mmCIF file of C-alpha atoms and ligand atoms in Angstrom:
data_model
loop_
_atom_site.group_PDB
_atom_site.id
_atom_site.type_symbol
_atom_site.label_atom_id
_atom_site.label_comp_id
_atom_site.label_asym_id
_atom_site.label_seq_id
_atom_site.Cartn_x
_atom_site.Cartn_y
_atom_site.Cartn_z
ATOM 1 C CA UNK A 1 38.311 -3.553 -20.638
ATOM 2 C CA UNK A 2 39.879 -6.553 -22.217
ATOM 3 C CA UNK A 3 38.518 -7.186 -25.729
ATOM 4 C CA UNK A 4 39.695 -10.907 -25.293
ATOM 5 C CA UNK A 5 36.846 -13.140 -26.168
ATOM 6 C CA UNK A 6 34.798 -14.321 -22.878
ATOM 7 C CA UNK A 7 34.178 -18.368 -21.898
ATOM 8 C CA UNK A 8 32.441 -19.473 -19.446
ATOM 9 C CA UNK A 9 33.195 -23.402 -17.995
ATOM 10 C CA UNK A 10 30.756 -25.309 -15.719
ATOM 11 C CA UNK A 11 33.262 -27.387 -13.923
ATOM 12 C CA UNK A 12 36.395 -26.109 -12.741
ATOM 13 C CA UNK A 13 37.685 -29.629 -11.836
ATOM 14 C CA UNK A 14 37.828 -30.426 -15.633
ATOM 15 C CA UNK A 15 41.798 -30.854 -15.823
ATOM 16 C CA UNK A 16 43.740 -27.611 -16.065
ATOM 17 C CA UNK A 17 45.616 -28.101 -19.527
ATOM 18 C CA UNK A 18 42.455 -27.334 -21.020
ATOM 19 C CA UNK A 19 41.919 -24.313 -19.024
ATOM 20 C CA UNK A 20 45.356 -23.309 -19.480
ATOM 21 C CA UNK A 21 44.793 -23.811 -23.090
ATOM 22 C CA UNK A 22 41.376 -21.119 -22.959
ATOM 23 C CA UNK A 23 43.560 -18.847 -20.794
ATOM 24 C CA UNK A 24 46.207 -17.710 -23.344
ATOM 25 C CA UNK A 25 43.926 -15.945 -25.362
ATOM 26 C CA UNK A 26 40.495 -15.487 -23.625
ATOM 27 C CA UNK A 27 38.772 -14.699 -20.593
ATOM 28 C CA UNK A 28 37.840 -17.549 -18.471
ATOM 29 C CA UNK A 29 35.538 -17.638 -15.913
ATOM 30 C CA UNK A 30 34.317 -21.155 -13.872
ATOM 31 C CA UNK A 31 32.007 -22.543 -11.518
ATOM 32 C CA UNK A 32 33.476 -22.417 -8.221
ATOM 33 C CA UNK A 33 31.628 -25.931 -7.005
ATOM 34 C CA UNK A 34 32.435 -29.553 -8.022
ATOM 35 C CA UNK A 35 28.929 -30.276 -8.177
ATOM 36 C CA UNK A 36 27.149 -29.104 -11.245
ATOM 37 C CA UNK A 37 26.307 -24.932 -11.709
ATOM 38 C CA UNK A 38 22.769 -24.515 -10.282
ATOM 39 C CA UNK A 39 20.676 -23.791 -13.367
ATOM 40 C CA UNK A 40 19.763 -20.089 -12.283
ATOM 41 C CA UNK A 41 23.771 -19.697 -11.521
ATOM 42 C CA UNK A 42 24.823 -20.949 -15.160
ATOM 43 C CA UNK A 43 22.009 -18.849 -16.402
ATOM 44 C CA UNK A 44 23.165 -15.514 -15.082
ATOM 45 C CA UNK A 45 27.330 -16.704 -15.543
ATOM 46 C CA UNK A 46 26.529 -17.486 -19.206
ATOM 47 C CA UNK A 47 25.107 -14.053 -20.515
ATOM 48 C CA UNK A 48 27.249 -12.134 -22.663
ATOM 49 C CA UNK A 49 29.571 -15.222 -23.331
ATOM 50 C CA UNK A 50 31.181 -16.093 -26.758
ATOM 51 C CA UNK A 51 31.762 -19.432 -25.843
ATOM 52 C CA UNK A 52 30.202 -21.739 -23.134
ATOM 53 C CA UNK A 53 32.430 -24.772 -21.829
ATOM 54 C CA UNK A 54 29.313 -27.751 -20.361
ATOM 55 C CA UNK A 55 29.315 -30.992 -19.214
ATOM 56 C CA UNK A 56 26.616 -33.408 -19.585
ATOM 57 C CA UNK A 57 25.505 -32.194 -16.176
ATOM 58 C CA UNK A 58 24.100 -28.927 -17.912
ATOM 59 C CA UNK A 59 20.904 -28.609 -19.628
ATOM 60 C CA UNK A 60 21.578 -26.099 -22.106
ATOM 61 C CA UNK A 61 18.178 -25.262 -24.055
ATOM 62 C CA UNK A 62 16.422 -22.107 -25.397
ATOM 63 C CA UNK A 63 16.627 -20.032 -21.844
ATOM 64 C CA UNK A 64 19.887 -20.783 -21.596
ATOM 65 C CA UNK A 65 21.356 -19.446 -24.981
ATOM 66 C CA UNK A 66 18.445 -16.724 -24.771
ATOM 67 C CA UNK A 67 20.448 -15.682 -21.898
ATOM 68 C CA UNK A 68 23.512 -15.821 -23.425
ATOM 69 C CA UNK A 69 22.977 -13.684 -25.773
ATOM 70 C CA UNK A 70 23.706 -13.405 -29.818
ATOM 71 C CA UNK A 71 27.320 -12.769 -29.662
ATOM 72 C CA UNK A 72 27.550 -16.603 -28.480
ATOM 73 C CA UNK A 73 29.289 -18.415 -30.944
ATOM 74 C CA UNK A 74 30.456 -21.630 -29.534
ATOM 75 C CA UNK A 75 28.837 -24.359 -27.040
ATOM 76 C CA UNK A 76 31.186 -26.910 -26.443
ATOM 77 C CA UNK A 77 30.525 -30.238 -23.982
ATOM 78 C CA UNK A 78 32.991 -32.387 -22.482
ATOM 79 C CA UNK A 79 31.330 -35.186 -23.778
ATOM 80 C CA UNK A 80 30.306 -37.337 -26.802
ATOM 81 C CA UNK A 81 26.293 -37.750 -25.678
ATOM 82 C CA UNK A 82 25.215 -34.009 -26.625
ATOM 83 C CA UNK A 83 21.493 -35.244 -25.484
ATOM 84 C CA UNK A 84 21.475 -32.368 -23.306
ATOM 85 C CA UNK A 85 21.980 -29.375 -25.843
ATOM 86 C CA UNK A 86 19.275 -28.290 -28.134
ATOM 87 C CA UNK A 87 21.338 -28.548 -30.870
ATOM 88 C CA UNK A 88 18.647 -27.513 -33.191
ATOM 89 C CA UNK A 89 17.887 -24.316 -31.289
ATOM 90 C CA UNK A 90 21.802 -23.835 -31.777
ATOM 91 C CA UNK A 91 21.454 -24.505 -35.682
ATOM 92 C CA UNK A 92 18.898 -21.580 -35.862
ATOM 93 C CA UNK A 93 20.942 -19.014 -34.095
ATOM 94 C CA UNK A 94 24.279 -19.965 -36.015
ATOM 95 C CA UNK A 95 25.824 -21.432 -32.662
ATOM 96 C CA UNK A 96 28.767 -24.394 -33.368
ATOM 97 C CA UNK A 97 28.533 -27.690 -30.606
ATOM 98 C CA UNK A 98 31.511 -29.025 -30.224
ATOM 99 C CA UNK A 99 31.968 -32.434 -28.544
ATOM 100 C CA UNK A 100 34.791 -35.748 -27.676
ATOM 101 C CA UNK A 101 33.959 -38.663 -29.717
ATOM 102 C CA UNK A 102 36.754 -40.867 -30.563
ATOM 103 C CA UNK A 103 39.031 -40.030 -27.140
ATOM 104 C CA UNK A 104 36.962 -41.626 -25.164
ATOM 105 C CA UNK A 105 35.733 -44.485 -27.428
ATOM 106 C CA UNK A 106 39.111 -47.024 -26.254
ATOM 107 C CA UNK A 107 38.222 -46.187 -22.271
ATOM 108 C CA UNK A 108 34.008 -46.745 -22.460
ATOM 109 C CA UNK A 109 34.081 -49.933 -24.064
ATOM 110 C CA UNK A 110 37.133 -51.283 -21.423
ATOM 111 C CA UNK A 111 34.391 -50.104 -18.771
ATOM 112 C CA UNK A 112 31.379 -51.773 -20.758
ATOM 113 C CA UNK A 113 33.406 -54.595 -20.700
ATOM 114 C CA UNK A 114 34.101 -54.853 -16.842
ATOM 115 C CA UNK A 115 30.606 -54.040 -16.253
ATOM 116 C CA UNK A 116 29.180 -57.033 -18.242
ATOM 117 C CA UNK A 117 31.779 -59.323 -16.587
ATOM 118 C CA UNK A 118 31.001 -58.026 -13.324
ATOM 119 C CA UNK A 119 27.276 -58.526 -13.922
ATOM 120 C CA UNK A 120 27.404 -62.021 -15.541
ATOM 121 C CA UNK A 121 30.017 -63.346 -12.837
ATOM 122 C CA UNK A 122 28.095 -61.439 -9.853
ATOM 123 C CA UNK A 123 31.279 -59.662 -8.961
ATOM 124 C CA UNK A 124 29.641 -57.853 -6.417
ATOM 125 C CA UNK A 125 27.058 -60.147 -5.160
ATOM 126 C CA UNK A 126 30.174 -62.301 -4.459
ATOM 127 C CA UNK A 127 31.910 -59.476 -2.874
ATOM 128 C CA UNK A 128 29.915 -58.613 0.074
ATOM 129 C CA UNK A 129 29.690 -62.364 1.143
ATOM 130 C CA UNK A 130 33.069 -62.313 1.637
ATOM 131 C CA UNK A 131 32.467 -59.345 4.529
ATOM 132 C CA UNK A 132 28.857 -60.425 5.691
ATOM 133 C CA UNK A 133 30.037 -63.751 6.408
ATOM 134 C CA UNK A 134 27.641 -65.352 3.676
ATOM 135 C CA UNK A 135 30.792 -66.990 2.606
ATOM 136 C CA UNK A 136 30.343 -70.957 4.324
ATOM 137 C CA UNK A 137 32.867 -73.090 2.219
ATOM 138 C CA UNK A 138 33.330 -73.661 -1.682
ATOM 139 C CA UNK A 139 30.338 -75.039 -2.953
ATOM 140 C CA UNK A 140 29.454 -76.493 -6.242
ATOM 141 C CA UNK A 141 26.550 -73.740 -7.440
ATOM 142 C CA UNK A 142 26.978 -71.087 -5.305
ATOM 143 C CA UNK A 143 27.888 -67.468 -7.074
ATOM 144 C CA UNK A 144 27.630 -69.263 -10.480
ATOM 145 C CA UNK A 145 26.977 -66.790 -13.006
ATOM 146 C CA UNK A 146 26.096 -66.666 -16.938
ATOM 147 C CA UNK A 147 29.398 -66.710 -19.207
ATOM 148 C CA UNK A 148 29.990 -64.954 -22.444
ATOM 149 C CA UNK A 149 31.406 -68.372 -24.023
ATOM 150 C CA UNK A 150 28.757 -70.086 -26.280
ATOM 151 C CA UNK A 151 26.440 -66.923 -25.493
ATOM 152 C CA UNK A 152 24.853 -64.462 -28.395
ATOM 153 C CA UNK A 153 25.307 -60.849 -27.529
ATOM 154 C CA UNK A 154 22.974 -58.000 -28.831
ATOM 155 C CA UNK A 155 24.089 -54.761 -29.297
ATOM 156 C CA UNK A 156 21.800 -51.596 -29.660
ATOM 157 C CA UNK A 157 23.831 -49.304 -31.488
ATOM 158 C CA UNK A 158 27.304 -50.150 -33.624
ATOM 159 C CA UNK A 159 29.303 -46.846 -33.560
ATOM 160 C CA UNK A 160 32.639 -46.023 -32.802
ATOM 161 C CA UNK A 161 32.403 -47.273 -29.345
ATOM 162 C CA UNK A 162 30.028 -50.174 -30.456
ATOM 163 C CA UNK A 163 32.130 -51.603 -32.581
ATOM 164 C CA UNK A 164 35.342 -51.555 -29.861
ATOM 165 C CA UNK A 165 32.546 -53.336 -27.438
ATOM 166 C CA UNK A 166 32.688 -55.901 -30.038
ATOM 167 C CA UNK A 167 35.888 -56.687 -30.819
ATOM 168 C CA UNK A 168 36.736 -56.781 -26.580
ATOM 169 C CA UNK A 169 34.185 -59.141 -26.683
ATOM 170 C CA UNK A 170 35.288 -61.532 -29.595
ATOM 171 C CA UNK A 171 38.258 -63.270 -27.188
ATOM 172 C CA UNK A 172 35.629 -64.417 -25.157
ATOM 173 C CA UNK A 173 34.407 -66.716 -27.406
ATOM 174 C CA UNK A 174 29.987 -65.811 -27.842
ATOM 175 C CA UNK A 175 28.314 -68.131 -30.575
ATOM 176 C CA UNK A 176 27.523 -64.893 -32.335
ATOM 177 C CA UNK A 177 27.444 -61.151 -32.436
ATOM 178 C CA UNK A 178 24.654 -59.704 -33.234
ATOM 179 C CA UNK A 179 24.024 -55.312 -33.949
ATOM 180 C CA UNK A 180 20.946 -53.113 -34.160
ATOM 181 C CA UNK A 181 21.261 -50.173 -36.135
ATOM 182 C CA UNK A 182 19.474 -48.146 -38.893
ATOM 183 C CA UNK A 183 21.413 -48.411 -41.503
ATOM 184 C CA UNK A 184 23.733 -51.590 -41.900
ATOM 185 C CA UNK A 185 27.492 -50.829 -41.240
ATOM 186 C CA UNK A 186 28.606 -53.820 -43.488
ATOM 187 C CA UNK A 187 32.234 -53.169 -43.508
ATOM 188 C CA UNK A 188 32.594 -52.667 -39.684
ATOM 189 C CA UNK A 189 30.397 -55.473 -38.685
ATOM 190 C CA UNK A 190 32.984 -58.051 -41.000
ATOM 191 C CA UNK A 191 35.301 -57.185 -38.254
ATOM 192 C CA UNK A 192 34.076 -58.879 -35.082
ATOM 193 C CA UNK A 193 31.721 -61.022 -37.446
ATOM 194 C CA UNK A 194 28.731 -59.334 -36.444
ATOM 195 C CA UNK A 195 25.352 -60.190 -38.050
ATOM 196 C CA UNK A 196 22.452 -57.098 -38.383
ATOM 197 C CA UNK A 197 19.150 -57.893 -36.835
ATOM 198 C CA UNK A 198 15.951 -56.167 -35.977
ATOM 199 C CA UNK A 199 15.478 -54.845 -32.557
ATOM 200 C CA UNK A 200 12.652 -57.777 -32.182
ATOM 201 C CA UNK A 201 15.220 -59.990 -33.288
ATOM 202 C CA UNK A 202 17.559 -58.886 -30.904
ATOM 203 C CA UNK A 203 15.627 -58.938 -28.130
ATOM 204 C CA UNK A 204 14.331 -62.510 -28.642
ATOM 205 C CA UNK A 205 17.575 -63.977 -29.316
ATOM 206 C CA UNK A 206 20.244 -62.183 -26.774
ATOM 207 C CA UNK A 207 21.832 -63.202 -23.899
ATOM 208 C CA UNK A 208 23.474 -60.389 -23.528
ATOM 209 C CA UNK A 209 22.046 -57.029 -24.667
ATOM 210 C CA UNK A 210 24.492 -53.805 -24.509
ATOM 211 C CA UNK A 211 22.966 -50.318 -25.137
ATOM 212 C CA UNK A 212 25.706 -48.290 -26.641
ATOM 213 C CA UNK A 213 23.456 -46.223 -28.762
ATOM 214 C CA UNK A 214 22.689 -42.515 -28.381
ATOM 215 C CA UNK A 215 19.169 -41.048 -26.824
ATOM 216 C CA UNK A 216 17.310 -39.836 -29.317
ATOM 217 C CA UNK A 217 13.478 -39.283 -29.342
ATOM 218 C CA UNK A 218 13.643 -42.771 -31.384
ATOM 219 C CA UNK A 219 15.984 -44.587 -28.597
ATOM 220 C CA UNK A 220 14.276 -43.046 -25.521
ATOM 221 C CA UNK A 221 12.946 -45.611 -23.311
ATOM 222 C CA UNK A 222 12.511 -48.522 -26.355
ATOM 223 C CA UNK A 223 14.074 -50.985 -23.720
ATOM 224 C CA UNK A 224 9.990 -50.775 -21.792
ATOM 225 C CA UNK A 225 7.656 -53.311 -20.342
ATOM 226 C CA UNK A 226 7.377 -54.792 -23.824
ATOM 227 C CA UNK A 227 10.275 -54.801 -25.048
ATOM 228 C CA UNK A 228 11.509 -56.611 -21.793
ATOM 229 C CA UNK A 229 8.447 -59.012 -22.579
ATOM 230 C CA UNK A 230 10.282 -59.985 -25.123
ATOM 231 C CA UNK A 231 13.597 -60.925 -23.874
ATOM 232 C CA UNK A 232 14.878 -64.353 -22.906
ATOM 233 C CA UNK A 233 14.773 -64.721 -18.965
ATOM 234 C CA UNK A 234 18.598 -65.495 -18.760
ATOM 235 C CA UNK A 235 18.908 -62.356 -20.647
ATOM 236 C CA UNK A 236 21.355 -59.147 -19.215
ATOM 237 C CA UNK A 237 21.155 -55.896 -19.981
ATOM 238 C CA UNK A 238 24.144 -53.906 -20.245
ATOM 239 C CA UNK A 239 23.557 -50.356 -20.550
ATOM 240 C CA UNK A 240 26.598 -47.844 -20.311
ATOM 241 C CA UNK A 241 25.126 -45.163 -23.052
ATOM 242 C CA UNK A 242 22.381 -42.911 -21.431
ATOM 243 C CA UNK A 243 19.776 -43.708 -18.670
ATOM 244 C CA UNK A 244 17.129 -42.149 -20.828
ATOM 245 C CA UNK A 245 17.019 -45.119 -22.924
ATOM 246 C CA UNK A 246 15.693 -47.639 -20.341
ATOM 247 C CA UNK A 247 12.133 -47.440 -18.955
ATOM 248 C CA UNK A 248 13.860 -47.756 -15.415
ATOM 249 C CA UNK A 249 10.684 -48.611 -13.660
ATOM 250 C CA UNK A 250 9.885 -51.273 -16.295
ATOM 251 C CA UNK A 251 13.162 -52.813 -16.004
ATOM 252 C CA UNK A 252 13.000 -52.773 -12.199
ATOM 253 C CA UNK A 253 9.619 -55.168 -12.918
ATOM 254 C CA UNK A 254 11.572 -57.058 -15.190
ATOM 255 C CA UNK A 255 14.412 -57.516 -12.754
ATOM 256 C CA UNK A 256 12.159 -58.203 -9.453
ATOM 257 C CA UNK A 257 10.152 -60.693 -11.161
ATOM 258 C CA UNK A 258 13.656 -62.836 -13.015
ATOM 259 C CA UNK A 259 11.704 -61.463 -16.040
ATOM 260 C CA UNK A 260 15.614 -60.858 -17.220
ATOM 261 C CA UNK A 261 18.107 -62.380 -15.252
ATOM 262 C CA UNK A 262 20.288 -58.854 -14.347
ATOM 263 C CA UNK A 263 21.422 -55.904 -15.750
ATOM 264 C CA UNK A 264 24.397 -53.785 -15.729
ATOM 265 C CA UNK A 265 23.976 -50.160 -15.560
ATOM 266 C CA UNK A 266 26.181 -47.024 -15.758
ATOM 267 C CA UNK A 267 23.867 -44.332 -16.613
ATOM 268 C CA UNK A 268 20.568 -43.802 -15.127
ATOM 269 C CA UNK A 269 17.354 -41.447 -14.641
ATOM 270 C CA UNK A 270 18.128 -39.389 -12.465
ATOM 271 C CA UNK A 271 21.807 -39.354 -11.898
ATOM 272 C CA UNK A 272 23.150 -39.258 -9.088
ATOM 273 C CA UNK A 273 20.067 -42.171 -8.279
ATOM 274 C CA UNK A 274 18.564 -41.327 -5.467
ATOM 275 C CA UNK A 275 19.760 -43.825 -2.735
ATOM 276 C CA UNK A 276 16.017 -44.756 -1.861
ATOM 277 C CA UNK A 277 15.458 -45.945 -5.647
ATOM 278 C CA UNK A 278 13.624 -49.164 -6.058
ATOM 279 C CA UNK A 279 16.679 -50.799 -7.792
ATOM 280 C CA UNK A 280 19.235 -50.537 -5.139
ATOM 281 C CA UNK A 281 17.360 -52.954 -3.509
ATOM 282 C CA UNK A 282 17.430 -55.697 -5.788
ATOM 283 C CA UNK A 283 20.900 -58.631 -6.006
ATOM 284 C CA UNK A 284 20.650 -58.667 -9.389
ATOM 285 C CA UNK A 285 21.568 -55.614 -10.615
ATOM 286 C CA UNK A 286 25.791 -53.632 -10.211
ATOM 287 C CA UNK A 287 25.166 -49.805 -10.868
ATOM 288 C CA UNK A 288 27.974 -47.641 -11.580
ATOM 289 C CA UNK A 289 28.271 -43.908 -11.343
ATOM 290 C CA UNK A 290 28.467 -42.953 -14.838
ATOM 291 C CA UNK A 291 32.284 -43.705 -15.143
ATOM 292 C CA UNK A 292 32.444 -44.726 -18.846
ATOM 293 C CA UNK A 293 35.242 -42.771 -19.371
ATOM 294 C CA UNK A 294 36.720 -42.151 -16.182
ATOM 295 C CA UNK A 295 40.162 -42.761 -17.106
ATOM 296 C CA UNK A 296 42.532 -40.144 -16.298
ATOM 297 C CA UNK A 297 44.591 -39.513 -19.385
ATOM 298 C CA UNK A 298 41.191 -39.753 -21.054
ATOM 299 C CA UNK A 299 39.714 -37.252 -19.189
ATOM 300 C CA UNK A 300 42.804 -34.675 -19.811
ATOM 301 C CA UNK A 301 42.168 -34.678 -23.613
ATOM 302 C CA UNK A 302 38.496 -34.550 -23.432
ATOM 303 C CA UNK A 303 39.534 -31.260 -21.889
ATOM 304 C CA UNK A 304 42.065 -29.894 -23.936
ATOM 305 C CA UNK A 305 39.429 -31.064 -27.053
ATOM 306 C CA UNK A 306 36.853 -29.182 -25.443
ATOM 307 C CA UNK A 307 39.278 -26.131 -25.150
ATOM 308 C CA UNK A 308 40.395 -26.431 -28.761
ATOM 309 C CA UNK A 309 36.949 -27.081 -29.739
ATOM 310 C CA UNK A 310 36.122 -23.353 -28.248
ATOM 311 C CA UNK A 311 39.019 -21.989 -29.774
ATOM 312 C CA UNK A 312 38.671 -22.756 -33.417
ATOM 313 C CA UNK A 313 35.153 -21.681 -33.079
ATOM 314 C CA UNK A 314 36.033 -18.392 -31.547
ATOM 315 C CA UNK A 315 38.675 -18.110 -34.944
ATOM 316 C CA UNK A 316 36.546 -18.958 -37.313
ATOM 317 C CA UNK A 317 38.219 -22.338 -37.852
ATOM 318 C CA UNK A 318 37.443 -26.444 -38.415
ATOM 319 C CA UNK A 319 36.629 -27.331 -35.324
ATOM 320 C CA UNK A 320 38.265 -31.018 -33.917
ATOM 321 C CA UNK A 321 34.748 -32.399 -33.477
ATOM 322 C CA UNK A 322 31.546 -30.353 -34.744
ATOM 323 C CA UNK A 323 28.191 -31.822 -34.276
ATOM 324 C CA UNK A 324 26.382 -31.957 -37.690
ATOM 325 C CA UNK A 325 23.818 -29.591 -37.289
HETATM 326 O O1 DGY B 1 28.848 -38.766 -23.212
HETATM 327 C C1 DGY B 1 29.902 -39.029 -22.634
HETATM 328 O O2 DGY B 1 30.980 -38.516 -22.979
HETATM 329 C C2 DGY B 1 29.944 -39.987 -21.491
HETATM 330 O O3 DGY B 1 28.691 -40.373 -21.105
HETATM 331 C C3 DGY B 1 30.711 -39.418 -20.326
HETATM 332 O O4 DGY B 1 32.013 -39.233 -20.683
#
């Protein structure tokens, strides 16, 4: 019997180098599927593991470590959300989460960035008029969208990958930058010129609001009917952090009735979105499948952190990125 420690990975499309990586020195066993491990699957697989490999696909609460068992040491997510650990659960039984930040920060606010500009200038509106014949002749207001010049943009949430948001968006010339946070990140905000607000504030004043903050009990579903109440009706949502924070059938109100003028969204409840949701109906809205960081170099090192992230765990050592617990 080997006495190398045991892993067990969710996905075994993440790329290889990070596999290879977990397969000098322990035993590594994957999920045979591209889709995500079916929950009774990943609870059987995951028993007497010292280290589980997830993805943000994977729910991985009290029955799941329960099942694991207490020689699991390490949970570590191909990801920087970590929404869907109980990390607390994992600070009682001594478990380390490990997680991506920083890697990925460069390639989510490049796609933020598209998104918003492919919201604002009805990219895709535009798009299918070229192939459904919708497209007469030039003409003077047709496809005109909202730009970012003269415009004040809100954003929910100045972290790492708030702050790059910001500075992408600088060049484009908004009348000011505006950030919603707890505490005020002074320094950072100097940077892009960004003024702190109030979420009230924020909502009343945007243009442009970009979620880019993590789902927390406090974040989940603040953008609601009220909060949408709130906003200006040329307003556009821009939410590339976690479904969870949207009411999603308050902001399909808000859309259907020009409440807000669009939004741009690549995360929502559920994901995949079912393909008879309510919001695939509606012009004014360009949903993306959760591709944030989709970019393929990016994706590589988000494995091979994952992989090192298990592996200093397993020795004992500083892990490349620990949650807090
Ligand atoms: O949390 C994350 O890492 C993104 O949502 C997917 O890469």
């Amino acid at each position: 019997m080997s006495s190398q420690p045991k892993v067990y990975v969710t996905r075994p499309d993440v790329d290889d180098s990070g596999l290879e990586l977990l397969r000098k020195s322990c035993q590594v066993s994957t999920w045979h599927e591209t889709n995500p491990v079916p929950r009774s699957e990943l609870i059987r697989e995951v028993a007497g593991k010292d280290a589980l490999y997830c993805a943000l696909t994977d729910k991985v609460d009290k029955e799941v470590l329960d099942s694991a068992g207490p020689q699991l040491k390490c949970v570590a997510t191909i990801s920087v959300g970590y929404d869907h650990i109980d990390v607390e659960e994992c600070r009682k039984r001594g478990i380390r989460v490990g997680f991506t930040p920083d890697v990925l920060t460069d390639a989510t606010a490049e796609l933020t960035l598209a998104l918003l500009l492919a919201t604002n200038r009805r990219l895709f509106e535009a798009n299918k008029q070229v192939y459904n014949g919708g497209w007469k002749s030039w003409a003077p207001m047709w496809m005109c969208g909202q730009g970012l010049k003269g415009s004040r943009v809100g954003l929910l949430g100045f972290g790492r990958i708030g702050q790059e948001i910001a500075a992408r968006i600088v060049p484009f010339k908004p009348t000011e930058i505006t950030y919603t946070t707890r505490s005020l990140r002074t320094k950072e905000a100097a940077a892009v010129n960004a003024r702190h607000v109030d979420f009230d504030e924020m909502l009343r004043e945007s243009d442009f609001i970009v979620v880019c903050c993590a789902l927390t009990p406090e974040t989940k579903e603040i953008f609601n009917a009220a909060a949408f109440q709130k906003m200006k009706p040329n307003c556009i949502l821009i939410n590339t952090a976690r479904g969870g924070v949207v009411d999603q059938k308050a902001l399909y109100e808000a859309l259907k009735t020009k409440r807000i003028l669009a939004a741009g969204l690549d995360v929502t409840t559920p994901e995949p979105l079912p393909l008879d949701d309510p919001l695939l109906k509606l012009d004014n809205v360009v949903i993306l499948p959760h591709i944030g960081s989709a970019d393929i170099e990016t994706r590589k090192e988000m494995s091979r952190i994952t992989a090192r992230n298990i592996l200093a765990a397993l020795a004992g050592d500083k892990m490349e990125a620990e949650v807090k617990l």
